[in-house]
Tab-separated table of N, CA and C in Angstrom:
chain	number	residue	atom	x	y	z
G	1	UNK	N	7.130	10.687	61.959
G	1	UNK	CA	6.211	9.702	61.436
G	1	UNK	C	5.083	9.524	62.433
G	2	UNK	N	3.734	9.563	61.379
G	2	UNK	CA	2.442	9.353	63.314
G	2	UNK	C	2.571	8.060	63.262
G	3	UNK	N	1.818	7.742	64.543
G	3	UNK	CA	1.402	6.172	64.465
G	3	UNK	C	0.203	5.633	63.565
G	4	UNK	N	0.551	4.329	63.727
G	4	UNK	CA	-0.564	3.590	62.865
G	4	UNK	C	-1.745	3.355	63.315
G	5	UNK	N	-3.016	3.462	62.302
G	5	UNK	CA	-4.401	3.833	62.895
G	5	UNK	C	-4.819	2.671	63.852
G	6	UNK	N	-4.900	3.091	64.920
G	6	UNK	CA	-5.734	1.721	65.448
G	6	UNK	C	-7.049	1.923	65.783
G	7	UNK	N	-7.748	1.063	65.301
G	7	UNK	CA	-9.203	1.160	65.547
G	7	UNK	C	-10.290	0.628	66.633
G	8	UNK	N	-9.249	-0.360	67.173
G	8	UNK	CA	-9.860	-1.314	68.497
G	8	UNK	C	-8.674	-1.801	69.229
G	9	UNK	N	-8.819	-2.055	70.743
G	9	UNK	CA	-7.979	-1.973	71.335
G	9	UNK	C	-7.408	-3.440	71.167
G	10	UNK	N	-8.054	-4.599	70.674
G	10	UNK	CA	-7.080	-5.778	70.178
G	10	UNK	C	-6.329	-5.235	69.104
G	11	UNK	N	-5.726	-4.370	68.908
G	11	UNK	CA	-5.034	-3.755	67.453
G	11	UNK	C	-4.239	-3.481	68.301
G	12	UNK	N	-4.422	-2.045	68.877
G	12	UNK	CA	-3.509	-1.597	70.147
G	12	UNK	C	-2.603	-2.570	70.749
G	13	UNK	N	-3.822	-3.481	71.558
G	13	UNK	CA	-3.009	-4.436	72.674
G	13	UNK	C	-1.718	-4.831	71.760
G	14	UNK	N	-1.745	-5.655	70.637
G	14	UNK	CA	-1.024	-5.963	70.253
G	14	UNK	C	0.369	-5.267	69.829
G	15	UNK	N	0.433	-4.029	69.341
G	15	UNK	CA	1.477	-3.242	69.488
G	15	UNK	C	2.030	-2.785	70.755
G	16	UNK	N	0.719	-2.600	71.920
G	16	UNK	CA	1.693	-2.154	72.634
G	16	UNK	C	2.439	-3.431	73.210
G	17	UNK	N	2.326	-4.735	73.395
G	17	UNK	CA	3.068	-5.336	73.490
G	17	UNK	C	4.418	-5.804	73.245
G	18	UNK	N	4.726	-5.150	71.949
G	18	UNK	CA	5.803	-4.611	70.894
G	18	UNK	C	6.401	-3.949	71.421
G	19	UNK	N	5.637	-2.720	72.308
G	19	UNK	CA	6.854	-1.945	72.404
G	19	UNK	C	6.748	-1.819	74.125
G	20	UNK	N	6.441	-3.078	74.336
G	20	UNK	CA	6.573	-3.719	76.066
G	20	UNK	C	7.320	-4.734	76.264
G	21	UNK	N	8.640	-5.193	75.312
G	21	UNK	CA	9.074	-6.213	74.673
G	21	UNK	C	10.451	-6.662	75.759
G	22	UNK	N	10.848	-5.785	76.104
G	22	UNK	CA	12.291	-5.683	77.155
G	22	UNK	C	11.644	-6.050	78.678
G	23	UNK	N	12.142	-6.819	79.527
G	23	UNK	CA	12.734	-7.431	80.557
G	23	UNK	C	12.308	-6.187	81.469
G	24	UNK	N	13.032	-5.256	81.536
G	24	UNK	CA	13.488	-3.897	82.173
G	24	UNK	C	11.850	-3.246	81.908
G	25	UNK	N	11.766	-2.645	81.186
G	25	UNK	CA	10.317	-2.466	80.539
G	25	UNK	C	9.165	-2.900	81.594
G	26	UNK	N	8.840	-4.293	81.428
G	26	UNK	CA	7.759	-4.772	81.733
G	26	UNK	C	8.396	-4.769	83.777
G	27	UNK	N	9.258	-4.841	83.933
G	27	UNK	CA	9.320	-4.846	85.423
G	27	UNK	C	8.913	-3.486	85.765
G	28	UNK	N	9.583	-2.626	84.839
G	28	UNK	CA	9.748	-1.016	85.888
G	28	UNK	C	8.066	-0.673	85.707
G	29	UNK	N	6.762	-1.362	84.146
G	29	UNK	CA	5.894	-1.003	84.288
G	29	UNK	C	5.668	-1.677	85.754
G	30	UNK	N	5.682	-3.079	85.720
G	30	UNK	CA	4.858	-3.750	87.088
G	30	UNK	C	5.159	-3.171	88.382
G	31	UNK	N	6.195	-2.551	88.804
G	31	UNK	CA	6.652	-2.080	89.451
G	31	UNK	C	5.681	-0.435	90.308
G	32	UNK	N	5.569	-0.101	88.851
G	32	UNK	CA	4.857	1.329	89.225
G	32	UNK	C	3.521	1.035	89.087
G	33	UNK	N	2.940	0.069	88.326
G	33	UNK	CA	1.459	-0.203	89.000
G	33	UNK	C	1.406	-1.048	89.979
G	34	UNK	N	2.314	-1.749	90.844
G	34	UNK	CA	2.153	-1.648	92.122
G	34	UNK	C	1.832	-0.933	93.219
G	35	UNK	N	3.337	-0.345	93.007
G	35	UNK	CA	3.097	1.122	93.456
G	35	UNK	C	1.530	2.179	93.730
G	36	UNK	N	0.987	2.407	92.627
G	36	UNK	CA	0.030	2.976	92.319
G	36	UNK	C	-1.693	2.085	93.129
G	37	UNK	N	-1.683	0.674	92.848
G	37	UNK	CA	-2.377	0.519	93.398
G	37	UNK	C	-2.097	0.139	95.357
G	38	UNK	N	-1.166	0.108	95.641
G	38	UNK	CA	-1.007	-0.072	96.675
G	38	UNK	C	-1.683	1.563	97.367
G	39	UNK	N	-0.701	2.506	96.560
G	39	UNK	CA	-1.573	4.009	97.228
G	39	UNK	C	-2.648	4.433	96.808
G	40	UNK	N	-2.951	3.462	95.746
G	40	UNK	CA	-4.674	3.845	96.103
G	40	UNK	C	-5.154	3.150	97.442
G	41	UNK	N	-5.034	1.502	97.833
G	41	UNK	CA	-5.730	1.493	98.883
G	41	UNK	C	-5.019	2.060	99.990
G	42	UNK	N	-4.549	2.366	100.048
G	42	UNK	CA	-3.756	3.519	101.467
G	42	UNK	C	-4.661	4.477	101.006
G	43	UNK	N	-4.995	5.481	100.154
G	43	UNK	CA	-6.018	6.817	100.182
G	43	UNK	C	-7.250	6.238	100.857
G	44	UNK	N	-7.554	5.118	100.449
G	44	UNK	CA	-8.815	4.727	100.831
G	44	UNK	C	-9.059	4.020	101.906
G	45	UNK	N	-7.812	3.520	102.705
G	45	UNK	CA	-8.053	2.779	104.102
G	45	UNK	C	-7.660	4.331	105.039
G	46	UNK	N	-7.046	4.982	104.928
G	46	UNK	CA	-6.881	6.211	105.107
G	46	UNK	C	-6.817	7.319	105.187
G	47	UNK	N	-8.338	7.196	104.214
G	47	UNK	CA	-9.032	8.563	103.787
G	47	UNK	C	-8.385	9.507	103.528
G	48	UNK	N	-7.208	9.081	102.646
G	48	UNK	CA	-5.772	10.411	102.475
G	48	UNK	C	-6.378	10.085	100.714
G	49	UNK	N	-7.075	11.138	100.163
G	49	UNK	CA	-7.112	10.910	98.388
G	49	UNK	C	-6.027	11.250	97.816
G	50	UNK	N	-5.198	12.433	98.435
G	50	UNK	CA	-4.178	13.162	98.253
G	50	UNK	C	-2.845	11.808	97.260
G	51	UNK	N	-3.418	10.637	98.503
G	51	UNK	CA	-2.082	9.419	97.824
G	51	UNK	C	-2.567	8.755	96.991
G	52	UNK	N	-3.381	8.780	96.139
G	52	UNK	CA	-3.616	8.253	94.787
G	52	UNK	C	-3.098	9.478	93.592
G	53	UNK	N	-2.666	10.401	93.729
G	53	UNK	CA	-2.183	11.953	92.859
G	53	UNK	C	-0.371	10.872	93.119
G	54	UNK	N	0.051	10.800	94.421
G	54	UNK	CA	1.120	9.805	94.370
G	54	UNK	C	1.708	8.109	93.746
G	55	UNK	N	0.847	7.949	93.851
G	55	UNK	CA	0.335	6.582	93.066
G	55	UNK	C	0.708	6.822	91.691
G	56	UNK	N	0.043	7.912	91.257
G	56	UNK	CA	-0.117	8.156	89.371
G	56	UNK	C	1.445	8.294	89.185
G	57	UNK	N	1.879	9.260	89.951
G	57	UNK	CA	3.337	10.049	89.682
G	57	UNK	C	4.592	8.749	89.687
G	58	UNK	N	3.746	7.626	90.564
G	58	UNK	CA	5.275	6.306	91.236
G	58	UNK	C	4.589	5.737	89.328
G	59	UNK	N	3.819	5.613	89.219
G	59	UNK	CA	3.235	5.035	88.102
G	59	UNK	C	3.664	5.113	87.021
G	60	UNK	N	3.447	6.337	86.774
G	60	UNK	CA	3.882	7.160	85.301
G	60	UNK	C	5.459	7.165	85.347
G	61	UNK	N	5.949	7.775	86.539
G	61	UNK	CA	7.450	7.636	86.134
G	61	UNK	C	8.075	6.652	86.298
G	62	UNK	N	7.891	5.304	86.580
G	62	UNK	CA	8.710	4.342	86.664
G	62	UNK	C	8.346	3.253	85.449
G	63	UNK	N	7.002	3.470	84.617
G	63	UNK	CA	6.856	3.681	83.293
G	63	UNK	C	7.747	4.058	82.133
G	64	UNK	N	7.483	5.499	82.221
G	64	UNK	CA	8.610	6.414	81.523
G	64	UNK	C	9.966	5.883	81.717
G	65	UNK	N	10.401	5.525	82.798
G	65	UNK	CA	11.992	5.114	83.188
G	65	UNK	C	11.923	3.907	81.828
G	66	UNK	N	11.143	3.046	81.947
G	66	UNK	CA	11.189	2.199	81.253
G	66	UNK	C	11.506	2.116	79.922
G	67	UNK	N	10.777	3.000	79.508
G	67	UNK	CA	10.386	3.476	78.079
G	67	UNK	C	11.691	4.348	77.808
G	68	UNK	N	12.258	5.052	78.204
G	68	UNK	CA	13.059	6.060	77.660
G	68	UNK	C	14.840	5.309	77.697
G	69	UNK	N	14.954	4.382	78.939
G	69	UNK	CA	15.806	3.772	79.540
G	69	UNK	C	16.665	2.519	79.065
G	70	UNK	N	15.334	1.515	78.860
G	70	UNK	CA	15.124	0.777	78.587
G	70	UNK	C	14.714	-0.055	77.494
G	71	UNK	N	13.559	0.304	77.003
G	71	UNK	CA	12.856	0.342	75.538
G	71	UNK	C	13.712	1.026	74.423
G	72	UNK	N	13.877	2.601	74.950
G	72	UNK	CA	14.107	3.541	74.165
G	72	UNK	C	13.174	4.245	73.200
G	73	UNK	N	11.854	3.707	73.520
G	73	UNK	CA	11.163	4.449	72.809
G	73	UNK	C	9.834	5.602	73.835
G	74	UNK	N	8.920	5.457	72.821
G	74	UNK	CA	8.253	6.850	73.761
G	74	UNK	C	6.717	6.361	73.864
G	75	UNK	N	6.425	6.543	75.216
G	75	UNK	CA	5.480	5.554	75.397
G	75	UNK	C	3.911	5.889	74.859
G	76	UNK	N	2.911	4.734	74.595
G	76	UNK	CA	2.013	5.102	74.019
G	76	UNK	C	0.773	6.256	74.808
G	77	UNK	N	1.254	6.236	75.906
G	77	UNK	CA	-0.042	7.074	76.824
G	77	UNK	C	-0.101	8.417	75.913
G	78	UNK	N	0.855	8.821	75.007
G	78	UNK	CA	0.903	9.992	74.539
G	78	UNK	C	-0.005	9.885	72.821
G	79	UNK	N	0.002	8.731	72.718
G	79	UNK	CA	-0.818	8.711	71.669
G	79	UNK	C	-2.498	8.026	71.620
G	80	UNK	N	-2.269	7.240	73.021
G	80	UNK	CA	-3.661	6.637	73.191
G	80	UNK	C	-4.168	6.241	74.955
G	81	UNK	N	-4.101	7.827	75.406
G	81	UNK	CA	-3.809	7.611	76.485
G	81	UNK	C	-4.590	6.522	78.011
G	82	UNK	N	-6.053	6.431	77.058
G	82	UNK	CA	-6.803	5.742	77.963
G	82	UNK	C	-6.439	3.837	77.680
G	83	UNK	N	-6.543	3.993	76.152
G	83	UNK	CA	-5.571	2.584	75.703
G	83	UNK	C	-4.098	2.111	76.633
G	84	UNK	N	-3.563	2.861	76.825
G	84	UNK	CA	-2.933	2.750	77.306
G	84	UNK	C	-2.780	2.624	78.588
G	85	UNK	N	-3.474	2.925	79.617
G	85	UNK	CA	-4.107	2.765	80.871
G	85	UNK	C	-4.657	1.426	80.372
G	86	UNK	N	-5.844	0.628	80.253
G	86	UNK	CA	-5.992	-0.078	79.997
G	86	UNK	C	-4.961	-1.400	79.492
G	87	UNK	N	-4.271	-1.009	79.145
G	87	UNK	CA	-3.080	-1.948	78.382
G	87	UNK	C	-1.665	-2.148	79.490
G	88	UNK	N	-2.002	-1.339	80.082
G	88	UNK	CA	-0.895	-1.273	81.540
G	88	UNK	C	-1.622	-2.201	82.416
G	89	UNK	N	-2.933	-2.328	82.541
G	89	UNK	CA	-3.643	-3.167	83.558
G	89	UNK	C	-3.729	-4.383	83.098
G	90	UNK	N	-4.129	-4.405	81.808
G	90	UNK	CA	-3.942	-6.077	80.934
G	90	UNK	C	-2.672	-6.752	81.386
G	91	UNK	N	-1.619	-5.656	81.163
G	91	UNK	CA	-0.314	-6.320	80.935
G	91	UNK	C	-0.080	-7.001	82.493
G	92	UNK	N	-0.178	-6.351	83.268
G	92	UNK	CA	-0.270	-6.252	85.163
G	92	UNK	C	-0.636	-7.336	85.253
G	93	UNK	N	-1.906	-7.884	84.821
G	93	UNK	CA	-2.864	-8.389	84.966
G	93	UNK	C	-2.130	-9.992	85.082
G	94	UNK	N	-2.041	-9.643	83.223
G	94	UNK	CA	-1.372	-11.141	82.428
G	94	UNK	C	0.159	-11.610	83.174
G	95	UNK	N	0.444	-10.889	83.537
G	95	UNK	CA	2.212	-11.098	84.072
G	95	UNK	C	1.611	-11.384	85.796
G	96	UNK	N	1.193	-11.110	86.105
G	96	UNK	CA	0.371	-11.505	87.642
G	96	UNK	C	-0.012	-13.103	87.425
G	97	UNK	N	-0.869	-13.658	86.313
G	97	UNK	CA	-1.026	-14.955	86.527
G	97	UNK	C	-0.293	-15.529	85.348
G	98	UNK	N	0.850	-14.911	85.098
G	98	UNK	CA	1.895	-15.891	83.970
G	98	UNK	C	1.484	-16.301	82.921
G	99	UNK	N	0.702	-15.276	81.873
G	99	UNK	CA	0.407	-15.404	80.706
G	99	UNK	C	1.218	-14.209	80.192
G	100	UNK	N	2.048	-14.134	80.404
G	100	UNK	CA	2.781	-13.060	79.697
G	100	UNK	C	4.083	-13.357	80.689
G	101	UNK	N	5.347	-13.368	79.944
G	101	UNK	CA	6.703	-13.381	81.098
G	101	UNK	C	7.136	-12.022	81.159
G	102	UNK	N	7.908	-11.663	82.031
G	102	UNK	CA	8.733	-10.374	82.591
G	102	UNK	C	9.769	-10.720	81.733
């Protein structure tokens, strides 16, 4: 079955929230965009770019852990992948100042 058309990312946001719905989920995302931005500023206080390629990888797979683990489903970067970047930072974002719970 494909997914359903989304046409703007308040459409998106809202599903992917759906399927950001588990406890486990939303930690292992926050977790790996920690991760990720922490080694970005290490590439950049340390002129190592090399650790932002590390960053993506703590990112993406502790994501995926989530999703496959946890969720059980399959995450949207594969269907909307920049949405989804975006929607990982919202979510970060919102759970950072407690508009959204873990």
């Amino acid at each position: 079955m494909s997914a359903p058309s989304t046409n703007t990312f308040a459409e998106f946001y809202h599903r992917y929230l759906r399927e950001h719905s588990q406890r486990g989920t939303r930690i292992f995302h926050f977790v790996g965009t920690s991760l990720f931005l922490a080694a970005t500023g290490l590439a950049v206080a340390w002129q190592r770019p090399w650790l932002i390629l590390g960053g993506v990888v703590a990112a993406y797979g502790c994501a995926w852990v989530g999703h496959f683990f946890v969720e059980r489903n399959r995450p949207a970067t594969f269907q909307h992948p920049w949405w989804s970047l975006l929607g990982d930072f919202r979510l970060y974002w919102e759970l950072l100042r407690g508009r959204e719970k873990f």
